[in-house]
Amino acid sequence: MRQDPLRHVPSGEVSLRDFWSGACEIAPLAIGVAIYGLAFGFLAAQARFDLLQVGIMGGFVFAGGSQIVAAQRLVADAGAIAAVVAGLALNARLLLVTASIREIYAGRPWWQIALGAHLTTDENWALLLAGRATGRDLGYWYLVGGGMCLMLVWCLATMAGAGFAHAIPDPKALGLDFAFTAAFIAIARSLWTGKNDLLPWLTTALVAAAAIRLGGVQPSWALILGGVAGAGIAGMAHHD
Amino acid sequence: MTEAWLVILFLTIGTFGIRLTGVVIGQQVLKAGAWARAMRALPGCMIVSLVAVSVLSGGPREWAAGLIATAVAVATRNLPITMVSGIAAVWLLRHLG
């Protein structure tokens, strides 16, 4: 590893220790990711992804929500462009996530910046911030350790989900086509931060509903329209 | 299947681009203001939008199952329980009528 004497880059030993701390301490969150991964694998199989594609997508895209949204759009026959646009709209928040910890990538070789940026997710980012809030001196390798652990769990769980899916005869007859709608309802519940969300969320639901039921807009575009309208309302609000 | 590979390729490029752009731009540009508020609200709104579109694309049975799953989510804040409830609700509603 290259050392930059002008920066407080930790020694190899400290890097390794931080890496393992990050990998171990992410475990409780990784269990949640595994469940989510099984669910994605199941959906990906419905979108006719094979095991190789599920594994490669997990490792290269490595953003669960967007993978689920994209697969869901493909299952709904919305087409590849709509799937990509919907997935990327959901990932737009990652810009703020990496931006908020910009200093941990600073002064590092390009491959470490690329690796760290790619491995940044909501979970290990939140864990890093939580650890720092308690006064611990955590940085780049802690984030990377957590990210590596999550990637391993994510790839294995999604592939297991996709493999298991083929054993289920007809998802719709079992009501399993509703699994993701229910999952997103639960995720929305966990993203609810208080009454400041009410107006943006209401706007989102109404715009999406109007677009799909009255405007005859394609569901995948109604989805983007609703999300952007809600975020726009939140942006115009006067509270932070 | 070519469509799947295309989606994987462009999601990979786009997602990595978003992550790297965040690192490059840095927090000072987006620390506060309308853009930051909108960006923070976007994930929640996207999820709500997806729920609205998915539920409304179905019929009255799916709407009812959506309401049941929402009630369970509000009460339990639990992903697996909400999923099982939603699946059970839609299965029951479809088989009952």
mmCIF file of C-alpha atoms in Angstrom:
data_model
loop_
_atom_site.group_PDB
_atom_site.id
_atom_site.type_symbol
_atom_site.label_atom_id
_atom_site.label_comp_id
_atom_site.label_asym_id
_atom_site.label_seq_id
_atom_site.Cartn_x
_atom_site.Cartn_y
_atom_site.Cartn_z
ATOM 1 C CA MET A 1 0.000 0.000 0.000
ATOM 2 C CA ARG A 2 1.243 3.491 -0.846
ATOM 3 C CA GLN A 3 1.798 5.818 2.079
ATOM 4 C CA ASP A 4 1.498 9.575 1.813
ATOM 5 C CA PRO A 5 3.610 11.266 4.502
ATOM 6 C CA LEU A 6 1.612 14.508 4.207
ATOM 7 C CA ARG A 7 -1.598 12.803 5.300
ATOM 8 C CA HIS A 8 -2.577 10.874 8.372
ATOM 9 C CA VAL A 9 -2.868 7.674 6.414
ATOM 10 C CA PRO A 10 -2.886 4.862 8.956
ATOM 11 C CA SER A 11 -0.133 2.262 8.956
ATOM 12 C CA GLY A 12 -0.798 -1.134 7.417
ATOM 13 C CA GLU A 13 -1.475 -2.657 10.807
ATOM 14 C CA VAL A 14 -4.056 -0.064 11.777
ATOM 15 C CA SER A 15 -5.642 -0.348 8.322
ATOM 16 C CA LEU A 16 -6.059 -4.093 8.755
ATOM 17 C CA ARG A 17 -7.481 -3.690 12.238
ATOM 18 C CA ASP A 18 -9.993 -1.105 11.003
ATOM 19 C CA PHE A 19 -10.869 -3.314 8.051
ATOM 20 C CA TRP A 20 -11.734 -6.246 10.338
ATOM 21 C CA SER A 21 -13.622 -4.022 12.793
ATOM 22 C CA GLY A 22 -15.720 -2.729 9.934
ATOM 23 C CA ALA A 23 -16.312 -6.226 8.555
ATOM 24 C CA CYS A 24 -17.322 -7.643 11.966
ATOM 25 C CA GLU A 25 -19.399 -4.736 13.240
ATOM 26 C CA ILE A 26 -21.538 -4.650 10.083
ATOM 27 C CA ALA A 27 -22.801 -8.197 10.873
ATOM 28 C CA PRO A 28 -26.203 -7.256 12.363
ATOM 29 C CA LEU A 29 -26.917 -5.050 9.355
ATOM 30 C CA ALA A 30 -25.651 -7.786 7.044
ATOM 31 C CA ILE A 31 -28.407 -10.112 8.291
ATOM 32 C CA GLY A 32 -30.997 -7.607 7.111
ATOM 33 C CA VAL A 33 -29.148 -7.290 3.814
ATOM 34 C CA ALA A 34 -29.196 -11.089 3.434
ATOM 35 C CA ILE A 35 -32.996 -11.224 3.789
ATOM 36 C CA TYR A 36 -33.338 -8.375 1.329
ATOM 37 C CA GLY A 37 -30.911 -10.209 -0.982
ATOM 38 C CA LEU A 38 -32.948 -13.417 -0.949
ATOM 39 C CA ALA A 39 -35.986 -11.351 -1.890
ATOM 40 C CA PHE A 40 -34.118 -9.637 -4.742
ATOM 41 C CA GLY A 41 -32.847 -12.964 -6.053
ATOM 42 C CA PHE A 42 -36.385 -14.239 -6.194
ATOM 43 C CA LEU A 43 -37.503 -11.177 -8.174
ATOM 44 C CA ALA A 44 -34.465 -11.326 -10.464
ATOM 45 C CA ALA A 45 -35.392 -14.893 -11.384
ATOM 46 C CA GLN A 46 -38.867 -13.648 -12.322
ATOM 47 C CA ALA A 47 -37.148 -11.056 -14.538
ATOM 48 C CA ARG A 48 -35.367 -14.055 -16.144
ATOM 49 C CA PHE A 49 -31.884 -13.228 -14.839
ATOM 50 C CA ASP A 50 -29.650 -16.291 -14.562
ATOM 51 C CA LEU A 51 -27.379 -16.986 -11.566
ATOM 52 C CA LEU A 52 -24.316 -15.488 -13.249
ATOM 53 C CA GLN A 53 -26.192 -12.273 -14.037
ATOM 54 C CA VAL A 54 -27.510 -12.027 -10.472
ATOM 55 C CA GLY A 55 -23.993 -12.476 -9.056
ATOM 56 C CA ILE A 56 -22.390 -10.007 -11.446
ATOM 57 C CA MET A 57 -25.131 -7.443 -10.895
ATOM 58 C CA GLY A 58 -24.706 -7.733 -7.118
ATOM 59 C CA GLY A 59 -20.979 -7.159 -7.294
ATOM 60 C CA PHE A 60 -20.931 -4.459 -9.962
ATOM 61 C CA VAL A 61 -24.081 -2.431 -9.259
ATOM 62 C CA PHE A 62 -24.028 -3.183 -5.502
ATOM 63 C CA ALA A 63 -27.053 -1.029 -4.669
ATOM 64 C CA GLY A 64 -29.945 -3.203 -3.522
ATOM 65 C CA GLY A 65 -32.830 -0.779 -3.878
ATOM 66 C CA SER A 66 -31.959 0.116 -7.451
ATOM 67 C CA GLN A 67 -31.458 -3.532 -8.398
ATOM 68 C CA ILE A 68 -34.908 -4.373 -7.026
ATOM 69 C CA VAL A 69 -36.561 -1.441 -8.764
ATOM 70 C CA ALA A 70 -34.859 -2.284 -12.071
ATOM 71 C CA ALA A 71 -35.822 -5.977 -11.850
ATOM 72 C CA GLN A 72 -39.358 -5.031 -10.880
ATOM 73 C CA ARG A 73 -39.605 -2.788 -13.964
ATOM 74 C CA LEU A 74 -38.361 -5.640 -16.164
ATOM 75 C CA VAL A 75 -40.925 -8.028 -14.664
ATOM 76 C CA ALA A 76 -43.580 -5.411 -15.507
ATOM 77 C CA ASP A 77 -42.288 -5.400 -19.133
ATOM 78 C CA ALA A 78 -41.353 -1.723 -18.944
ATOM 79 C CA GLY A 79 -38.141 -2.236 -20.935
ATOM 80 C CA ALA A 80 -34.429 -1.826 -20.228
ATOM 81 C CA ILE A 81 -34.333 1.998 -20.439
ATOM 82 C CA ALA A 82 -37.165 2.464 -17.951
ATOM 83 C CA ALA A 83 -35.523 -0.081 -15.644
ATOM 84 C CA VAL A 84 -32.178 1.745 -15.700
ATOM 85 C CA VAL A 85 -33.748 5.202 -15.251
ATOM 86 C CA ALA A 86 -35.855 4.043 -12.288
ATOM 87 C CA GLY A 87 -32.847 2.346 -10.680
ATOM 88 C CA LEU A 88 -30.580 5.362 -11.104
ATOM 89 C CA ALA A 89 -33.216 7.747 -9.752
ATOM 90 C CA LEU A 90 -33.279 5.658 -6.603
ATOM 91 C CA ASN A 91 -29.462 5.764 -6.426
ATOM 92 C CA ALA A 92 -29.235 9.547 -6.751
ATOM 93 C CA ARG A 93 -29.051 9.773 -2.954
ATOM 94 C CA LEU A 94 -25.675 7.957 -3.016
ATOM 95 C CA LEU A 95 -24.207 11.214 -4.342
ATOM 96 C CA LEU A 96 -25.005 12.853 -1.007
ATOM 97 C CA VAL A 97 -23.820 9.799 0.914
ATOM 98 C CA THR A 98 -20.312 9.758 -0.591
ATOM 99 C CA ALA A 99 -20.193 13.565 -0.597
ATOM 100 C CA SER A 100 -20.845 13.637 3.139
ATOM 101 C CA ILE A 101 -17.705 11.586 3.901
ATOM 102 C CA ARG A 102 -15.546 13.111 1.180
ATOM 103 C CA GLU A 103 -12.548 13.610 3.493
ATOM 104 C CA ILE A 104 -11.972 9.879 4.067
ATOM 105 C CA TYR A 105 -11.167 9.393 0.358
ATOM 106 C CA ALA A 106 -8.948 12.497 0.174
ATOM 107 C CA GLY A 107 -5.253 12.027 -0.646
ATOM 108 C CA ARG A 108 -5.603 8.350 -1.550
ATOM 109 C CA PRO A 109 -4.460 6.646 -4.748
ATOM 110 C CA TRP A 110 -7.105 6.528 -7.476
ATOM 111 C CA TRP A 111 -7.811 2.822 -7.061
ATOM 112 C CA GLN A 112 -8.566 3.289 -3.364
ATOM 113 C CA ILE A 113 -10.896 6.177 -4.140
ATOM 114 C CA ALA A 114 -12.683 4.064 -6.760
ATOM 115 C CA LEU A 115 -12.865 1.036 -4.442
ATOM 116 C CA GLY A 116 -14.077 3.062 -1.470
ATOM 117 C CA ALA A 117 -16.694 4.919 -3.508
ATOM 118 C CA HIS A 118 -18.002 1.670 -5.002
ATOM 119 C CA LEU A 119 -18.213 -0.029 -1.593
ATOM 120 C CA THR A 120 -20.086 2.854 0.047
ATOM 121 C CA THR A 121 -23.666 1.879 0.922
ATOM 122 C CA ASP A 122 -26.292 3.223 3.288
ATOM 123 C CA GLU A 123 -25.397 0.545 5.843
ATOM 124 C CA ASN A 124 -21.617 0.888 6.208
ATOM 125 C CA TRP A 125 -21.844 4.664 5.796
ATOM 126 C CA ALA A 126 -24.358 4.846 8.658
ATOM 127 C CA LEU A 127 -22.197 2.512 10.760
ATOM 128 C CA LEU A 128 -19.128 4.698 10.115
ATOM 129 C CA LEU A 129 -21.002 7.847 11.156
ATOM 130 C CA ALA A 130 -22.441 6.108 14.227
ATOM 131 C CA GLY A 131 -18.969 4.877 15.269
ATOM 132 C CA ARG A 132 -17.459 8.323 14.792
ATOM 133 C CA ALA A 133 -20.280 9.876 16.810
ATOM 134 C CA THR A 134 -19.039 7.890 19.814
ATOM 135 C CA GLY A 135 -15.586 9.410 19.415
ATOM 136 C CA ARG A 136 -13.801 6.529 17.648
ATOM 137 C CA ASP A 137 -11.188 7.405 15.040
ATOM 138 C CA LEU A 138 -12.667 5.469 12.140
ATOM 139 C CA GLY A 139 -12.059 6.063 8.471
ATOM 140 C CA TYR A 140 -11.528 4.610 5.040
ATOM 141 C CA TRP A 141 -10.619 1.004 5.905
ATOM 142 C CA TYR A 142 -13.470 0.677 8.375
ATOM 143 C CA LEU A 143 -15.864 1.658 5.567
ATOM 144 C CA VAL A 144 -14.168 -0.698 3.095
ATOM 145 C CA GLY A 145 -14.214 -3.621 5.563
ATOM 146 C CA GLY A 146 -17.939 -3.186 6.118
ATOM 147 C CA GLY A 147 -18.514 -2.778 2.384
ATOM 148 C CA MET A 148 -16.590 -5.961 1.496
ATOM 149 C CA CYS A 149 -18.561 -7.971 4.051
ATOM 150 C CA LEU A 150 -21.841 -6.568 2.720
ATOM 151 C CA MET A 151 -20.866 -7.326 -0.868
ATOM 152 C CA LEU A 152 -20.063 -10.946 -0.036
ATOM 153 C CA VAL A 153 -23.354 -11.388 1.832
ATOM 154 C CA TRP A 154 -25.308 -9.552 -0.875
ATOM 155 C CA CYS A 155 -23.928 -11.631 -3.761
ATOM 156 C CA LEU A 156 -24.402 -14.950 -1.942
ATOM 157 C CA ALA A 157 -27.910 -14.094 -0.717
ATOM 158 C CA THR A 158 -29.146 -12.803 -4.079
ATOM 159 C CA MET A 159 -27.789 -15.858 -5.884
ATOM 160 C CA ALA A 160 -29.351 -18.146 -3.269
ATOM 161 C CA GLY A 161 -32.667 -16.341 -3.733
ATOM 162 C CA ALA A 162 -32.485 -16.706 -7.500
ATOM 163 C CA GLY A 163 -31.574 -20.384 -7.219
ATOM 164 C CA PHE A 164 -34.375 -21.080 -4.758
ATOM 165 C CA ALA A 165 -36.905 -19.225 -6.917
ATOM 166 C CA HIS A 166 -36.837 -21.925 -9.588
ATOM 167 C CA ALA A 167 -38.214 -24.412 -7.072
ATOM 168 C CA ILE A 168 -41.379 -22.336 -6.641
ATOM 169 C CA PRO A 169 -44.021 -23.268 -9.260
ATOM 170 C CA ASP A 170 -46.176 -20.163 -9.820
ATOM 171 C CA PRO A 171 -45.400 -17.052 -7.747
ATOM 172 C CA LYS A 172 -48.699 -15.339 -8.587
ATOM 173 C CA ALA A 173 -50.825 -18.269 -7.427
ATOM 174 C CA LEU A 174 -49.112 -18.045 -4.038
ATOM 175 C CA GLY A 175 -49.447 -14.267 -3.831
ATOM 176 C CA LEU A 176 -45.668 -13.944 -4.069
ATOM 177 C CA ASP A 177 -45.901 -11.310 -6.812
ATOM 178 C CA PHE A 178 -47.003 -9.003 -3.984
ATOM 179 C CA ALA A 179 -43.814 -9.666 -1.967
ATOM 180 C CA PHE A 180 -42.047 -6.548 -3.206
ATOM 181 C CA THR A 181 -44.963 -4.213 -2.886
ATOM 182 C CA ALA A 182 -45.129 -5.334 0.738
ATOM 183 C CA ALA A 183 -41.346 -5.001 1.114
ATOM 184 C CA PHE A 184 -41.413 -1.441 -0.217
ATOM 185 C CA ILE A 185 -44.227 -0.576 2.157
ATOM 186 C CA ALA A 186 -42.036 -1.780 5.046
ATOM 187 C CA ILE A 187 -39.023 0.126 3.673
ATOM 188 C CA ALA A 188 -41.106 3.303 3.331
ATOM 189 C CA ARG A 189 -42.107 2.886 6.965
ATOM 190 C CA SER A 190 -38.436 2.701 8.002
ATOM 191 C CA LEU A 191 -37.579 5.779 5.893
ATOM 192 C CA TRP A 192 -40.314 7.859 7.544
ATOM 193 C CA THR A 193 -38.592 10.494 9.675
ATOM 194 C CA GLY A 194 -41.572 12.547 10.817
ATOM 195 C CA LYS A 195 -44.279 14.947 9.721
ATOM 196 C CA ASN A 196 -41.901 16.798 7.391
ATOM 197 C CA ASP A 197 -42.220 13.766 5.110
ATOM 198 C CA LEU A 198 -46.002 14.005 4.966
ATOM 199 C CA LEU A 199 -46.367 16.649 2.247
ATOM 200 C CA PRO A 200 -43.651 15.255 -0.076
ATOM 201 C CA TRP A 201 -44.970 11.703 0.299
ATOM 202 C CA LEU A 202 -48.589 12.762 -0.226
ATOM 203 C CA THR A 203 -47.544 14.723 -3.322
ATOM 204 C CA THR A 204 -45.651 11.682 -4.586
ATOM 205 C CA ALA A 205 -48.594 9.332 -4.116
ATOM 206 C CA LEU A 206 -51.103 11.762 -5.670
ATOM 207 C CA VAL A 207 -48.922 12.591 -8.689
ATOM 208 C CA ALA A 208 -48.154 8.894 -9.277
ATOM 209 C CA ALA A 209 -51.826 7.987 -8.865
ATOM 210 C CA ALA A 210 -53.016 10.769 -11.183
ATOM 211 C CA ALA A 211 -50.390 9.900 -13.797
ATOM 212 C CA ILE A 212 -51.259 6.218 -13.861
ATOM 213 C CA ARG A 213 -55.050 6.314 -13.372
ATOM 214 C CA LEU A 214 -56.013 9.589 -15.103
ATOM 215 C CA GLY A 215 -53.097 10.487 -17.371
ATOM 216 C CA GLY A 216 -52.547 7.005 -18.773
ATOM 217 C CA VAL A 217 -48.790 7.418 -18.218
ATOM 218 C CA GLN A 218 -46.606 4.271 -18.345
ATOM 219 C CA PRO A 219 -46.132 2.982 -14.771
ATOM 220 C CA SER A 220 -42.334 3.309 -14.956
ATOM 221 C CA TRP A 221 -42.573 7.000 -15.879
ATOM 222 C CA ALA A 222 -45.391 7.612 -13.408
ATOM 223 C CA LEU A 223 -42.968 6.243 -10.820
ATOM 224 C CA ILE A 224 -40.255 8.779 -11.727
ATOM 225 C CA LEU A 225 -42.797 11.603 -12.011
ATOM 226 C CA GLY A 226 -44.162 10.894 -8.537
ATOM 227 C CA GLY A 227 -40.721 10.592 -6.934
ATOM 228 C CA VAL A 228 -39.361 13.777 -8.496
ATOM 229 C CA ALA A 229 -42.523 15.741 -7.661
ATOM 230 C CA GLY A 230 -42.300 14.689 -4.005
ATOM 231 C CA ALA A 231 -38.578 15.479 -3.778
ATOM 232 C CA GLY A 232 -39.227 18.839 -5.444
ATOM 233 C CA ILE A 233 -41.843 19.702 -2.832
ATOM 234 C CA ALA A 234 -39.378 18.687 -0.084
ATOM 235 C CA GLY A 235 -36.729 20.926 -1.679
ATOM 236 C CA MET A 236 -39.067 23.909 -1.711
ATOM 237 C CA ALA A 237 -40.015 23.445 1.937
ATOM 238 C CA HIS A 238 -38.484 25.860 4.423
ATOM 239 C CA HIS A 239 -37.271 23.342 6.976
ATOM 240 C CA ASP A 240 -34.095 21.227 6.969
ATOM 241 C CA MET B 1 -30.915 -12.526 -22.164
ATOM 242 C CA THR B 2 -29.544 -9.309 -23.686
ATOM 243 C CA GLU B 3 -31.947 -6.974 -21.868
ATOM 244 C CA ALA B 4 -30.639 -8.129 -18.483
ATOM 245 C CA TRP B 5 -27.005 -7.553 -19.508
ATOM 246 C CA LEU B 6 -27.848 -4.058 -20.806
ATOM 247 C CA VAL B 7 -29.555 -3.165 -17.540
ATOM 248 C CA ILE B 8 -26.592 -4.516 -15.544
ATOM 249 C CA LEU B 9 -24.080 -2.585 -17.689
ATOM 250 C CA PHE B 10 -25.825 0.786 -17.547
ATOM 251 C CA LEU B 11 -26.829 0.489 -13.885
ATOM 252 C CA THR B 12 -23.190 -0.324 -13.081
ATOM 253 C CA ILE B 13 -21.834 2.683 -14.996
ATOM 254 C CA GLY B 14 -24.531 5.042 -13.695
ATOM 255 C CA THR B 15 -24.338 3.945 -10.061
ATOM 256 C CA PHE B 16 -20.549 4.094 -9.946
ATOM 257 C CA GLY B 17 -20.716 7.501 -11.615
ATOM 258 C CA ILE B 18 -23.125 8.760 -8.951
ATOM 259 C CA ARG B 19 -20.934 7.470 -6.097
ATOM 260 C CA LEU B 20 -17.759 8.926 -7.608
ATOM 261 C CA THR B 21 -19.420 12.259 -8.391
ATOM 262 C CA GLY B 22 -20.329 12.574 -4.716
ATOM 263 C CA VAL B 23 -16.689 12.094 -3.742
ATOM 264 C CA VAL B 24 -15.507 14.645 -6.309
ATOM 265 C CA ILE B 25 -18.097 17.353 -5.751
ATOM 266 C CA GLY B 26 -17.841 17.054 -2.017
ATOM 267 C CA GLN B 27 -20.219 18.057 0.662
ATOM 268 C CA GLN B 28 -19.813 21.815 0.543
ATOM 269 C CA VAL B 29 -21.828 22.156 -2.653
ATOM 270 C CA LEU B 30 -24.760 20.129 -1.407
ATOM 271 C CA LYS B 31 -24.546 20.608 2.341
ATOM 272 C CA ALA B 32 -27.698 22.697 2.586
ATOM 273 C CA GLY B 33 -30.382 24.345 0.562
ATOM 274 C CA ALA B 34 -33.200 23.226 -1.662
ATOM 275 C CA TRP B 35 -31.119 20.720 -3.657
ATOM 276 C CA ALA B 36 -29.888 18.949 -0.526
ATOM 277 C CA ARG B 37 -33.406 18.784 0.892
ATOM 278 C CA ALA B 38 -34.756 17.400 -2.374
ATOM 279 C CA MET B 39 -31.939 14.832 -2.610
ATOM 280 C CA ARG B 40 -32.530 13.722 0.958
ATOM 281 C CA ALA B 41 -36.240 13.322 0.335
ATOM 282 C CA LEU B 42 -35.810 11.517 -2.998
ATOM 283 C CA PRO B 43 -35.268 7.917 -1.723
ATOM 284 C CA GLY B 44 -38.404 8.006 0.446
ATOM 285 C CA CYS B 45 -40.426 9.581 -2.354
ATOM 286 C CA MET B 46 -39.174 7.008 -4.871
ATOM 287 C CA ILE B 47 -40.247 4.190 -2.567
ATOM 288 C CA VAL B 48 -43.662 5.755 -1.950
ATOM 289 C CA SER B 49 -44.052 6.285 -5.679
ATOM 290 C CA LEU B 50 -43.202 2.660 -6.367
ATOM 291 C CA VAL B 51 -45.734 1.476 -3.796
ATOM 292 C CA ALA B 52 -48.423 3.772 -5.258
ATOM 293 C CA VAL B 53 -47.736 2.607 -8.825
ATOM 294 C CA SER B 54 -47.548 -1.109 -7.882
ATOM 295 C CA VAL B 55 -50.720 -1.072 -5.792
ATOM 296 C CA LEU B 56 -52.720 1.056 -8.253
ATOM 297 C CA SER B 57 -51.687 -1.136 -11.200
ATOM 298 C CA GLY B 58 -53.684 -3.926 -9.561
ATOM 299 C CA GLY B 59 -57.374 -4.074 -8.676
ATOM 300 C CA PRO B 60 -59.406 -3.698 -5.465
ATOM 301 C CA ARG B 61 -57.832 -6.874 -4.006
ATOM 302 C CA GLU B 62 -54.334 -5.428 -4.352
ATOM 303 C CA TRP B 63 -55.503 -2.086 -2.923
ATOM 304 C CA ALA B 64 -56.913 -3.856 0.133
ATOM 305 C CA ALA B 65 -53.753 -5.951 0.555
ATOM 306 C CA GLY B 66 -51.710 -2.738 0.282
ATOM 307 C CA LEU B 67 -53.732 -1.162 3.090
ATOM 308 C CA ILE B 68 -53.304 -4.263 5.262
ATOM 309 C CA ALA B 69 -49.537 -4.346 4.639
ATOM 310 C CA THR B 70 -49.316 -0.619 5.438
ATOM 311 C CA ALA B 71 -51.126 -1.155 8.741
ATOM 312 C CA VAL B 72 -48.770 -4.020 9.607
ATOM 313 C CA ALA B 73 -45.707 -1.956 8.631
ATOM 314 C CA VAL B 74 -46.831 0.982 10.771
ATOM 315 C CA ALA B 75 -47.508 -1.310 13.723
ATOM 316 C CA THR B 76 -44.455 -3.598 13.521
ATOM 317 C CA ARG B 77 -41.768 -1.679 11.540
ATOM 318 C CA ASN B 78 -40.637 -5.143 10.480
ATOM 319 C CA LEU B 79 -39.726 -6.100 6.907
ATOM 320 C CA PRO B 80 -40.260 -9.907 6.963
ATOM 321 C CA ILE B 81 -43.524 -9.659 8.931
ATOM 322 C CA THR B 82 -44.847 -7.001 6.554
ATOM 323 C CA MET B 83 -43.896 -9.116 3.533
ATOM 324 C CA VAL B 84 -45.576 -12.235 4.938
ATOM 325 C CA SER B 85 -48.715 -10.251 5.852
ATOM 326 C CA GLY B 86 -48.955 -8.665 2.412
ATOM 327 C CA ILE B 87 -48.485 -11.968 0.610
ATOM 328 C CA ALA B 88 -51.005 -13.726 2.881
ATOM 329 C CA ALA B 89 -53.512 -10.885 2.460
ATOM 330 C CA VAL B 90 -53.347 -10.840 -1.339
ATOM 331 C CA TRP B 91 -53.476 -14.660 -1.480
ATOM 332 C CA LEU B 92 -56.562 -14.773 0.777
ATOM 333 C CA LEU B 93 -58.337 -11.945 -1.059
ATOM 334 C CA ARG B 94 -57.746 -13.582 -4.445
ATOM 335 C CA HIS B 95 -58.956 -16.978 -3.238
ATOM 336 C CA LEU B 96 -62.017 -15.603 -1.456
ATOM 337 C CA GLY B 97 -63.387 -13.820 -4.403
#
